Coordinates of C-alpha atoms and ligand atoms in Angstrom, one line a residue:
M1 CA 8.5 21.4 -23.2
G2 CA 5.3 19.9 -21.8
Q3 CA 2.0 21.6 -21.5
L4 CA 2.2 21.0 -17.8
E5 CA 5.7 21.4 -16.4
V6 CA 6.4 20.5 -12.7
Q7 CA 9.9 21.8 -11.8
N8 CA 11.9 21.0 -8.7
L9 CA 8.9 20.8 -6.4
V10 CA 9.7 20.6 -2.7
K11 CA 7.2 20.6 0.2
S12 CA 7.4 19.8 3.9
Y13 CA 4.7 19.5 6.6
G14 CA 6.6 20.6 9.7
A15 CA 9.9 18.6 9.7
K16 CA 8.6 16.0 7.3
E17 CA 9.6 16.4 3.7
V18 CA 6.7 15.0 1.7
I19 CA 7.9 16.1 -1.9
A20 CA 11.6 15.9 -2.5
N21 CA 12.6 17.9 -5.5
I22 CA 10.1 16.3 -8.1
S23 CA 10.2 17.3 -11.8
F24 CA 8.2 15.9 -14.6
S25 CA 6.3 17.2 -17.7
V26 CA 3.0 16.1 -19.4
R27 CA 2.2 16.8 -23.0
D28 CA -1.1 17.9 -24.5
G29 CA -3.3 14.8 -25.0
E30 CA -1.1 12.8 -22.7
F31 CA -2.5 10.6 -20.0
F32 CA 0.1 10.6 -17.2
V33 CA -0.3 8.5 -14.1
L34 CA 1.3 9.1 -10.7
L35 CA 1.5 5.6 -9.2
G36 CA 2.8 4.6 -5.8
P37 CA 2.0 3.4 -2.3
S38 CA -0.2 5.5 0.0
G39 CA 1.5 8.3 1.8
G40 CA 4.0 8.8 -0.9
G41 CA 3.1 12.4 -1.8
K42 CA 0.9 11.9 -4.9
S43 CA -2.1 13.9 -3.6
T44 CA 0.2 16.7 -2.3
I45 CA 1.6 17.1 -5.8
L46 CA -2.0 17.5 -7.3
K47 CA -2.9 20.0 -4.5
V48 CA 0.1 22.1 -5.3
I49 CA -0.8 22.1 -9.1
S50 CA -4.3 23.1 -8.3
G51 CA -3.2 25.7 -5.8
I52 CA -5.0 24.2 -2.8
E53 CA -1.4 23.8 -1.2
K54 CA 1.6 26.0 -1.7
A55 CA 5.0 24.4 -2.4
D56 CA 8.1 25.5 -0.4
S57 CA 10.0 25.8 -3.6
G58 CA 9.8 24.8 -7.3
R59 CA 7.7 26.0 -10.2
I60 CA 4.5 25.0 -12.1
L61 CA 4.0 26.0 -15.6
L62 CA 0.7 25.5 -17.5
A63 CA 0.4 26.2 -21.2
G64 CA 3.7 28.1 -21.0
K65 CA 2.5 30.3 -18.1
D66 CA 4.1 30.3 -14.6
I67 CA 1.1 29.6 -12.4
T68 CA 3.2 28.9 -9.2
N69 CA 1.9 31.9 -7.4
I70 CA -1.5 32.6 -8.8
P71 CA -4.6 32.0 -6.7
P72 CA -6.4 28.5 -7.2
R73 CA -9.5 30.1 -8.8
D74 CA -7.5 31.8 -11.5
R75 CA -5.8 28.5 -12.5
N76 CA -7.8 26.8 -15.2
V77 CA -7.7 23.3 -13.7
G78 CA -10.4 20.6 -13.8
M79 CA -10.4 18.3 -10.9
V80 CA -12.0 14.9 -10.0
F81 CA -11.5 13.6 -6.4
Q82 CA -11.9 10.3 -4.7
D83 CA -14.7 11.7 -2.5
Y84 CA -16.1 13.6 -5.5
G85 CA -16.1 17.0 -3.8
L86 CA -19.7 17.9 -4.6
Y87 CA -22.1 20.2 -2.9
P88 CA -24.4 17.7 -1.1
H89 CA -27.6 19.8 -1.0
M90 CA -27.4 21.3 -4.5
N91 CA -28.8 19.2 -7.4
V92 CA -26.9 17.8 -10.3
F93 CA -27.4 20.8 -12.5
E94 CA -26.2 23.3 -9.9
N95 CA -23.1 21.2 -9.0
I96 CA -22.0 21.0 -12.7
A97 CA -22.8 24.7 -13.3
Y98 CA -21.2 26.0 -10.1
G99 CA -17.6 26.2 -11.4
L100 CA -18.8 27.9 -14.6
E101 CA -20.8 30.5 -12.8
V102 CA -17.8 31.3 -10.6
R103 CA -16.0 32.0 -13.8
G104 CA -18.6 34.5 -15.0
M105 CA -19.8 32.5 -17.9
P106 CA -23.1 33.7 -19.5
K107 CA -26.2 31.7 -18.2
A108 CA -27.2 30.4 -21.7
E109 CA -23.8 28.9 -22.4
I110 CA -23.7 27.4 -18.9
A111 CA -27.1 25.7 -19.6
T112 CA -25.8 24.3 -22.9
R113 CA -22.5 23.0 -21.4
V114 CA -24.2 21.5 -18.4
K115 CA -26.8 19.8 -20.6
E116 CA -24.2 18.4 -23.0
S117 CA -22.0 17.0 -20.3
A118 CA -24.8 15.6 -18.3
D119 CA -26.1 13.9 -21.3
R120 CA -22.7 12.4 -22.2
L121 CA -22.6 10.8 -18.7
G122 CA -26.1 9.5 -18.7
L123 CA -27.2 12.1 -16.0
T124 CA -30.0 13.7 -17.8
P125 CA -32.7 11.7 -16.0
L126 CA -31.1 12.8 -12.6
I127 CA -30.5 16.5 -13.5
D128 CA -32.8 17.9 -10.7
R129 CA -31.8 15.4 -8.0
V130 CA -29.8 16.6 -5.0
I131 CA -26.5 14.9 -4.5
V132 CA -27.3 13.3 -1.2
D133 CA -30.0 11.2 -3.0
L134 CA -27.6 9.8 -5.5
S135 CA -25.5 6.5 -5.3
G136 CA -21.7 6.6 -5.3
G137 CA -21.4 5.8 -8.9
E138 CA -24.0 8.5 -9.8
Q139 CA -22.0 11.0 -7.7
Q140 CA -18.8 10.1 -9.4
R141 CA -20.4 10.7 -12.8
V142 CA -21.5 14.2 -11.6
S143 CA -18.0 15.0 -10.7
L144 CA -16.8 13.8 -14.1
A145 CA -19.6 15.8 -15.8
R146 CA -18.4 19.0 -13.9
A147 CA -14.9 18.5 -15.1
L148 CA -16.3 17.8 -18.7
A149 CA -18.3 21.0 -18.6
K150 CA -15.1 23.1 -18.1
N151 CA -12.5 23.9 -20.8
A152 CA -9.6 23.5 -18.4
E153 CA -5.9 23.6 -19.4
V154 CA -5.2 20.4 -17.4
Y155 CA -7.3 17.7 -15.7
L156 CA -6.4 16.2 -12.4
F157 CA -7.8 13.0 -11.0
D158 CA -7.1 11.8 -7.5
E159 CA -8.0 8.2 -7.1
P160 CA -11.4 8.9 -8.7
I161 CA -12.7 5.3 -8.9
S162 CA -11.3 3.9 -5.6
N163 CA -14.5 4.4 -3.8
L164 CA -16.6 2.6 -6.4
D165 CA -17.7 -1.0 -6.4
P166 CA -15.4 -3.1 -8.7
K167 CA -18.3 -3.5 -11.2
L168 CA -18.7 0.2 -11.7
R169 CA -15.0 0.9 -12.0
A170 CA -14.6 -0.3 -15.5
Q171 CA -17.4 2.0 -16.8
A172 CA -16.0 4.9 -14.7
R173 CA -12.6 4.2 -16.2
R174 CA -14.0 4.4 -19.8
D175 CA -15.9 7.7 -18.9
I176 CA -12.5 9.2 -17.8
V177 CA -10.7 8.0 -20.9
M178 CA -13.5 9.6 -23.0
L179 CA -13.2 12.9 -21.0
H180 CA -9.4 12.9 -21.6
R181 CA -9.8 12.1 -25.4
M182 CA -12.4 14.8 -25.9
K183 CA -10.3 17.5 -24.2
Q184 CA -6.8 16.5 -25.6
K185 CA -5.2 18.3 -22.7
P186 CA -2.6 16.9 -20.2
S187 CA -4.3 14.6 -17.7
L188 CA -2.7 13.8 -14.4
Y189 CA -4.2 10.7 -12.8
V190 CA -3.3 9.5 -9.2
T191 CA -3.7 5.9 -8.2
H192 CA -2.1 3.4 -5.9
D193 CA -3.3 0.5 -8.1
Q194 CA -0.8 -0.6 -10.6
N195 CA -3.3 -2.6 -12.7
E196 CA -5.3 0.6 -13.2
A197 CA -2.2 2.5 -14.0
L198 CA -0.8 -0.1 -16.5
A199 CA -4.3 -0.3 -18.2
I200 CA -4.8 3.4 -18.8
A201 CA -1.5 5.3 -18.8
D202 CA 0.5 6.7 -21.7
R203 CA 3.3 7.1 -19.1
I204 CA 3.7 6.5 -15.5
A205 CA 5.7 8.2 -12.8
I206 CA 6.4 6.1 -9.8
I207 CA 6.3 8.1 -6.7
A208 CA 7.3 6.8 -3.2
H209 CA 8.7 8.4 -0.1
G210 CA 8.2 11.8 -1.7
K211 CA 10.6 10.9 -4.5
L212 CA 10.2 10.4 -8.1
Q213 CA 11.5 6.9 -8.7
Q214 CA 11.2 6.4 -12.4
V215 CA 9.1 7.8 -15.3
G216 CA 8.3 5.5 -18.2
S217 CA 5.8 3.4 -20.3
S218 CA 4.3 0.4 -18.7
N219 CA 7.0 -1.7 -20.6
D220 CA 9.9 0.4 -19.5
L221 CA 8.9 -0.1 -15.9
I222 CA 8.2 -3.8 -16.2
Q223 CA 11.2 -4.7 -18.2
N224 CA 13.8 -2.1 -17.1
P225 CA 13.1 -1.0 -13.5
A226 CA 15.5 1.8 -12.6
N227 CA 16.0 0.7 -9.0
L228 CA 15.1 -1.8 -6.4
F229 CA 12.0 0.0 -5.2
V230 CA 10.5 -0.1 -8.7
A231 CA 11.5 -3.7 -9.4
G232 CA 9.9 -4.7 -6.2
F233 CA 6.7 -2.7 -6.7
I234 CA 5.7 -3.4 -10.3
G235 CA 4.2 -6.7 -11.4
T236 CA 2.0 -9.3 -9.8
P237 CA 4.0 -10.9 -8.6
P238 CA 6.9 -8.5 -8.9
M239 CA 10.4 -9.4 -10.1
N240 CA 12.1 -11.9 -7.8
L241 CA 15.0 -10.0 -6.2
I242 CA 17.7 -12.4 -5.0
S243 CA 21.0 -11.5 -3.4
G244 CA 24.2 -13.0 -4.7
I245 CA 27.8 -12.5 -5.4
F246 CA 29.5 -11.9 -8.8
A247 CA 31.7 -14.9 -9.9
T248 CA 32.8 -16.5 -13.2
D249 CA 32.0 -20.0 -14.4
G250 CA 34.6 -22.6 -15.8
Q251 CA 34.6 -20.7 -19.2
G252 CA 35.2 -17.3 -17.9
R253 CA 31.5 -16.2 -18.3
L254 CA 30.1 -14.0 -15.6
Q255 CA 27.8 -15.7 -13.0
V256 CA 25.9 -14.6 -10.0
E257 CA 26.2 -17.1 -7.3
F258 CA 23.4 -17.2 -4.8
T259 CA 24.7 -19.9 -2.5
P260 CA 27.6 -22.3 -3.0
G261 CA 26.6 -24.5 -6.0
L262 CA 23.5 -22.4 -7.0
A263 CA 24.3 -19.9 -9.7
L264 CA 22.9 -18.1 -12.7
T265 CA 25.1 -17.5 -15.8
L266 CA 24.7 -14.0 -17.4
P267 CA 24.4 -13.2 -21.1
D268 CA 27.6 -11.7 -22.6
N269 CA 26.1 -8.2 -23.0
W270 CA 26.6 -7.7 -19.2
N271 CA 30.3 -8.7 -19.1
P272 CA 32.4 -5.7 -20.1
S273 CA 31.3 -3.4 -17.3
L274 CA 30.8 -6.0 -14.6
L275 CA 34.0 -8.2 -14.6
N276 CA 35.5 -5.7 -12.3
Y277 CA 32.8 -6.4 -9.8
Q278 CA 33.9 -10.1 -9.1
G279 CA 33.4 -11.0 -5.4
K280 CA 31.1 -8.0 -4.9
R281 CA 27.4 -8.3 -3.8
V282 CA 24.6 -7.9 -6.4
V283 CA 20.9 -8.2 -6.4
V284 CA 19.5 -10.3 -9.2
G285 CA 16.0 -9.4 -10.6
I286 CA 14.4 -12.4 -12.3
P287 CA 10.8 -11.6 -13.8
P288 CA 8.4 -14.4 -12.8
A289 CA 7.7 -14.8 -16.5
A290 CA 11.4 -15.5 -17.2
I291 CA 11.2 -18.8 -15.4
Y292 CA 9.9 -21.8 -17.6
P293 CA 9.5 -25.4 -16.7
A294 CA 12.6 -27.0 -18.3
G295 CA 11.8 -28.4 -21.7
M296 CA 8.5 -26.5 -21.9
A297 CA 9.6 -23.4 -23.9
A298 CA 11.4 -24.0 -27.1
D299 CA 14.9 -23.3 -25.7
N300 CA 16.0 -21.4 -28.8
E301 CA 13.4 -18.8 -28.1
L302 CA 15.1 -17.9 -24.9
Q303 CA 18.4 -16.0 -24.7
A304 CA 21.5 -18.1 -24.2
P305 CA 22.9 -18.9 -21.8
L306 CA 20.0 -20.7 -20.1
S307 CA 20.5 -21.5 -16.5
H308 CA 18.7 -24.5 -15.3
L309 CA 17.8 -24.8 -11.6
E310 CA 15.8 -27.4 -9.7
G311 CA 13.6 -26.5 -6.9
E312 CA 10.6 -27.7 -4.8
I313 CA 7.1 -26.4 -5.5
T314 CA 5.8 -24.8 -2.4
F315 CA 2.6 -23.1 -3.6
V316 CA 0.4 -23.2 -6.8
E317 CA -2.1 -20.5 -7.6
P318 CA -4.1 -21.0 -10.8
L319 CA -5.4 -17.8 -12.4
V320 CA -7.6 -17.4 -15.5
S321 CA -4.8 -18.0 -18.2
E322 CA -1.7 -18.6 -16.1
I323 CA -0.5 -20.2 -12.9
I324 CA 1.5 -18.5 -10.3
V325 CA 4.1 -21.1 -8.8
A326 CA 6.3 -20.5 -5.8
L327 CA 9.6 -22.4 -5.9
K328 CA 12.2 -23.1 -3.3
F329 CA 15.7 -23.7 -4.6
N330 CA 17.1 -24.1 -1.2
D331 CA 16.6 -22.6 2.3
M332 CA 18.0 -19.2 1.1
V333 CA 16.7 -19.0 -2.4
H334 CA 13.0 -18.7 -3.3
A335 CA 11.3 -17.4 -6.4
S336 CA 7.8 -16.9 -7.9
A337 CA 7.2 -18.1 -11.5
V338 CA 4.3 -17.4 -13.8
F339 CA 3.6 -20.3 -16.2
T340 CA 1.3 -20.2 -19.2
G341 CA 0.4 -23.2 -21.2
V342 CA 1.1 -25.6 -18.3
E343 CA -1.5 -27.8 -16.7
E344 CA -2.1 -27.3 -13.1
T345 CA -2.2 -31.1 -12.6
E346 CA 1.5 -31.2 -13.5
L347 CA 2.4 -28.9 -10.6
E348 CA 2.1 -30.7 -7.3
V349 CA 3.1 -28.9 -4.1
G350 CA 6.0 -30.7 -2.5
S351 CA 7.3 -32.1 -5.8
R352 CA 10.6 -31.1 -7.5
L353 CA 10.6 -29.1 -10.7
R354 CA 13.4 -28.3 -13.0
V355 CA 13.2 -24.8 -14.6
A356 CA 15.0 -22.8 -17.1
I357 CA 15.7 -19.1 -16.7
D358 CA 15.8 -16.8 -19.7
G359 CA 19.1 -14.9 -19.3
G360 CA 18.0 -12.1 -21.5
Q361 CA 15.3 -11.0 -19.0
I362 CA 17.7 -10.9 -15.9
R363 CA 18.3 -7.5 -14.4
L364 CA 21.0 -6.6 -11.9
F365 CA 21.0 -4.1 -9.0
D366 CA 23.7 -2.6 -6.9
P367 CA 22.5 -3.3 -3.3
E368 CA 24.3 -0.2 -2.0
T369 CA 23.0 2.4 -4.3
E370 CA 19.9 0.4 -5.1
Q371 CA 20.2 1.5 -8.7
A372 CA 20.0 -0.9 -11.7
F373 CA 23.3 -1.8 -13.6
Q374 CA 23.2 -0.9 -17.2
R375 CA 23.8 -3.6 -19.9
A376 CA 26.3 -3.1 -22.7
E377 CA 23.7 -3.9 -25.5
Ligands
ADP1 P1 -0.5 9.9 -1.2 O1 -1.5 10.8 -2.0 O2 0.6 9.5 -2.1 O3 -1.1 8.8 -0.4 P2 -0.1 12.4 0.3 O4 0.3 13.3 -0.6 O5 -1.6 12.5 0.7 O6 0.2 11.0 -0.1 O7 0.7 12.5 1.7 C1 2.1 12.5 1.7 C2 2.5 12.6 3.2 O8 2.2 13.9 3.7 C3 1.9 11.6 4.1 O9 2.9 11.2 5.0 C4 0.8 12.4 4.8 O10 0.6 11.9 6.1 C5 1.5 13.9 4.8 N1 0.5 14.9 4.8 C6 -0.4 15.1 3.8 N2 -1.2 16.3 4.1 C7 -0.8 16.7 5.3 C8 -1.1 17.8 6.1 N3 -2.1 18.6 5.7 N4 -0.5 18.0 7.3 C9 0.6 17.2 7.7 N5 1.0 16.1 6.8 C10 0.3 15.8 5.7
MG2 MG1 -3.6 10.4 -2.0

């Protein structure tokens, strides 16, 4: 059982269900990220945990105690918001102290705690300044210092760095991780930015359309997306999702045929369950990094059977250590590949390129249920 347990949460605004039966648990010391597109219900989940909003049904347990129906001020929750939630005309000291005063802490202890957390976040020189006279980055540090000064049972962060300049974000992220490590409590962090999530999360829950799509480590989500939504959301570029039909090749091996004459052969660990599906539709997921220029990768590093396809290069985008290449195999079938160790000069838009596809990285999805097919292993 986690330190923070969210059980069967449901919430609607009017006729619109914004949280549809969501459950997850977060352990002490775990950094848990809610990741998903805007409007998916992430902030609403945090509001329900903090008590700002009330769920229609479901339960919240914190440190073993059912807090579902207790008022927000009696929940021991530390919060950091996107707009920082500070009192603009109070100074830094007063803002950090406020939550502690409300809880009736002795003045001397408040002073010690405010001083310590302000110091950790480099705010000591600004301690008497009013909030309106601070930059966005400084305000963000005040809101972190306020959370740091508290001994909460859980820390909630709602897109805390998305209003900062890119340059300030890296430092703010380190400050947040520092706060989390010092507290060793469950941290729940909301973002729509997958790079942020992949960089800092112990585990990630993908939330979209009010539903929990998948919970897992970064690797779980990237390598084994549970459904088409996650497969199409995670990764830059995400997995190529190409529709085809189950077939067999001349040797009885399972294939997916995209268009007549254009097919991928599947590794044997798929076969037992899927031979019954011949003739049915399937969506193939090919990670961009599973596509190699033919002859480039040592073929024995890749899982047999390798499928070789030839396509036209339609777009080349060089990044720092890799190159994103868009390929067109025919009018119906396109894919993005991420190449490493290839010179940009070898990749000319309009030219033909033969590629190998690592069968071991292929994933398959049922287009009707949108769920991933399981491999035999
Ligand atoms: P996220 O944080 O993932 O962007 P939110 O939890 O803020 O999503 O919102 C989820 C959905 O609930 C959205 O469609 C939003 O418009 C709606 N919503 C949020 N708050 C309210 C509210 N107070 N009244 C009505 N609808 C709301
Ligand atoms: Mg939000």
